[in-house]
XYZ file of C-alpha atoms in Angstrom:
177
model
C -50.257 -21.855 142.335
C -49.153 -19.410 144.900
C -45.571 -20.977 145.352
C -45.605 -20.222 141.338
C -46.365 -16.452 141.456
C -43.817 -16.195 144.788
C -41.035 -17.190 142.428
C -40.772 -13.794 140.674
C -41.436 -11.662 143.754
C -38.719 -14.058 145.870
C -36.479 -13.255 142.882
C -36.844 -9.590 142.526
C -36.799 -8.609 146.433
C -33.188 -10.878 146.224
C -31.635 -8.774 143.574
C -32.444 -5.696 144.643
C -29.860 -2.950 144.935
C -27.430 -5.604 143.581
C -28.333 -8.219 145.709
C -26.234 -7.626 148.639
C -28.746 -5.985 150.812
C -29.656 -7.439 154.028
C -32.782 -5.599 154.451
C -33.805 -6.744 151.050
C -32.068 -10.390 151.382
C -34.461 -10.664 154.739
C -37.576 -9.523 152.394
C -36.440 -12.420 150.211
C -36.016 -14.771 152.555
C -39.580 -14.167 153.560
C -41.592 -14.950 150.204
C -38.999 -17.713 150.084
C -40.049 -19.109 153.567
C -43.778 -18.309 152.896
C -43.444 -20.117 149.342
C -41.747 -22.766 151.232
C -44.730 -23.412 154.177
C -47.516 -23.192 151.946
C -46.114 -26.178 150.205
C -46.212 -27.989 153.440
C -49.881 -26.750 153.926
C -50.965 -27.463 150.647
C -50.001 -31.263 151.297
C -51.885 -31.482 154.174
C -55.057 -29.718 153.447
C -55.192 -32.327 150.348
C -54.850 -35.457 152.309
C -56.763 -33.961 155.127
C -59.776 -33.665 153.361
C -58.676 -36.174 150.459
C -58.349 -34.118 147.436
C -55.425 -36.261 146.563
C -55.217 -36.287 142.705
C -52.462 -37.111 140.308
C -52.442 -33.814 138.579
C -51.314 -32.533 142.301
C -48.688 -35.244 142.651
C -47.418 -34.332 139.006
C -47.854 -30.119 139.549
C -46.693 -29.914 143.673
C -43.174 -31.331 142.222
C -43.143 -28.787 139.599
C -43.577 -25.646 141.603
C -41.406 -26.590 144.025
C -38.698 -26.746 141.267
C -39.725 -23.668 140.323
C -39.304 -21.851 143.699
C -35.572 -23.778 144.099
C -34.476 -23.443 140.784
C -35.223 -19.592 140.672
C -33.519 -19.787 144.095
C -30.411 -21.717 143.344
C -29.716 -19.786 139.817
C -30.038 -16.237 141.539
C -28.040 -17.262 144.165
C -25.411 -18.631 141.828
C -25.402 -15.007 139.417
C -25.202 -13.247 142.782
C -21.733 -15.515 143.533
C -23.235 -16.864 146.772
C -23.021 -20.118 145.801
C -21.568 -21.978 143.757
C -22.432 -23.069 139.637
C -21.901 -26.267 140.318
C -24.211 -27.168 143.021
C -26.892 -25.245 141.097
C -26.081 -27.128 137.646
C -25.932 -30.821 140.321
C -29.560 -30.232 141.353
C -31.434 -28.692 138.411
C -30.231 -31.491 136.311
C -31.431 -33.831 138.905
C -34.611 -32.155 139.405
C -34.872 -31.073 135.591
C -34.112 -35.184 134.791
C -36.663 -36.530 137.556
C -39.572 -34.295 136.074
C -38.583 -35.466 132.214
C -38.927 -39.104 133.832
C -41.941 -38.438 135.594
C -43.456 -37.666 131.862
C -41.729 -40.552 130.235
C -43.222 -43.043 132.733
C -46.924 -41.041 133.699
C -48.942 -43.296 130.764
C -47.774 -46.159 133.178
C -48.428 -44.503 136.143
C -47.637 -41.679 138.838
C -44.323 -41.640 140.909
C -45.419 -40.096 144.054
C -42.762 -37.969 145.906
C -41.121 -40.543 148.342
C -39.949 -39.710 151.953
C -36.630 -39.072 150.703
C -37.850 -36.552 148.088
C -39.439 -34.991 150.829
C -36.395 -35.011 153.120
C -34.307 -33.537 149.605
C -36.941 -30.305 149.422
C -36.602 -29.661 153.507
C -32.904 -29.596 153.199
C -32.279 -27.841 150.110
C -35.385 -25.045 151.087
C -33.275 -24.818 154.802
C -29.970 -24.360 153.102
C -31.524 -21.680 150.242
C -33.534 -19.933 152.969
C -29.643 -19.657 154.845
C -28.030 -18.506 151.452
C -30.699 -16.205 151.531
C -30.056 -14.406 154.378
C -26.633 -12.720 154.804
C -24.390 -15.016 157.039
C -20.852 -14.770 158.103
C -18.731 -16.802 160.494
C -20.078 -20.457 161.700
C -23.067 -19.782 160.174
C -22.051 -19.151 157.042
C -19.882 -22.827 157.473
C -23.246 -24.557 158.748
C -25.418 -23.551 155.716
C -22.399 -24.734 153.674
C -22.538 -27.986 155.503
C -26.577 -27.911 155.100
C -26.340 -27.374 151.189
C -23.556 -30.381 151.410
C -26.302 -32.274 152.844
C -28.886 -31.206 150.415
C -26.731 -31.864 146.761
C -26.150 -35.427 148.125
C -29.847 -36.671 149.322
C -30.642 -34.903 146.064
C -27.993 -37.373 143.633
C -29.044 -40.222 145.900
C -32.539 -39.842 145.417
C -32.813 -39.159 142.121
C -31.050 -42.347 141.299
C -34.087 -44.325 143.560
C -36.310 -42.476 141.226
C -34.429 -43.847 138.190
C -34.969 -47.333 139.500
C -38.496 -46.892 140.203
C -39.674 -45.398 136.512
C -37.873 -47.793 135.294
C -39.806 -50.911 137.021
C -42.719 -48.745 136.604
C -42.339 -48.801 132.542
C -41.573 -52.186 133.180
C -44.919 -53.039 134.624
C -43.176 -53.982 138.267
C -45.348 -52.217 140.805
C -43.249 -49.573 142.710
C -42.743 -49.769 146.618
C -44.743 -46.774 148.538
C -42.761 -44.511 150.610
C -39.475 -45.359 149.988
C -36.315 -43.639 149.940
């Protein structure tokens, strides 16, 4: 629940004073980066101590597209990046969490290694947008986001295939992609 009430303070310290302030893009980048870790802590206090439910597989997935969606669509108004890549991977993410609803009377999709691997890269390349970059930099988190939009298509295809043995009563491989 704390990722969920970052997402307005992450988006307000970004568009302050038009959004072009480095002191302000750093403050950003901060609730964005302490949005980001709790997420990782969250997952591991719950298996640690194996509080593992389904309503936290279905809700983790849902605040974390609500911290990256925020993200991407501020960074998008603010012309940092561009509309496309932010339309590419809220459909995606939009269309995955519809699924996950479709299929959930037949069972839970549980983020898969891949999915995981899709929220580090896109939360490395938003926390680089974030910050004010110029030069090589400003190429690598290009080449980062690059990374991100296509582990993002590609996975959300696997999770197309799996709600769809999973409404289909085929059990669905742990862990994969």
């Amino acid at each position: 629940m704390m990722r969920v009430a970052l997402v307005p303070v992450f988006v307000v310290l970004l568009l302050q004073d038009g959004g072009h302030d480095p002191a302000w893009r750093a403050w950003a980048w901060a609730a964005f980066t302490v949005a980001s870790i709790s997420d990782l802590f969250d997952g591991k206090l719950a298996r640690m101590h194996n509080l593992v439910t389904d309503f936290g597989k279905l809700v983790d997935p849902i605040a974390d597209k609500a911290l990256m969606g925020a993200a991407l669509i501020s960074l998008s108004a603010l012309g940092d990046l561009p509309w496309w890549v932010t339309l590419v991977v809220l459909a995606r993410e939009i269309g995955i969490t519809l699924l996950r609803f479709w299929v959930i009377r037949h069972g839970v999709i549980p983020a898969s290694r891949g999915g995981k691997a899709k929220t580090m890269l896109q939360g490395v390349a938003i926390g680089m947008y974030t910050l004010v970059m110029t030069g090589p930099l400003a190429s690598t988190r290009a080449w980062v986001m690059a990374a991100a939009v296509i582990i993002t298509v590609v996975t959300g295809l696997d999770y197309i295939v799996k709600a769809v043995r999973l409404r289909r009563g085929t059990p669905v491989p742990a862990g994969q992609v």
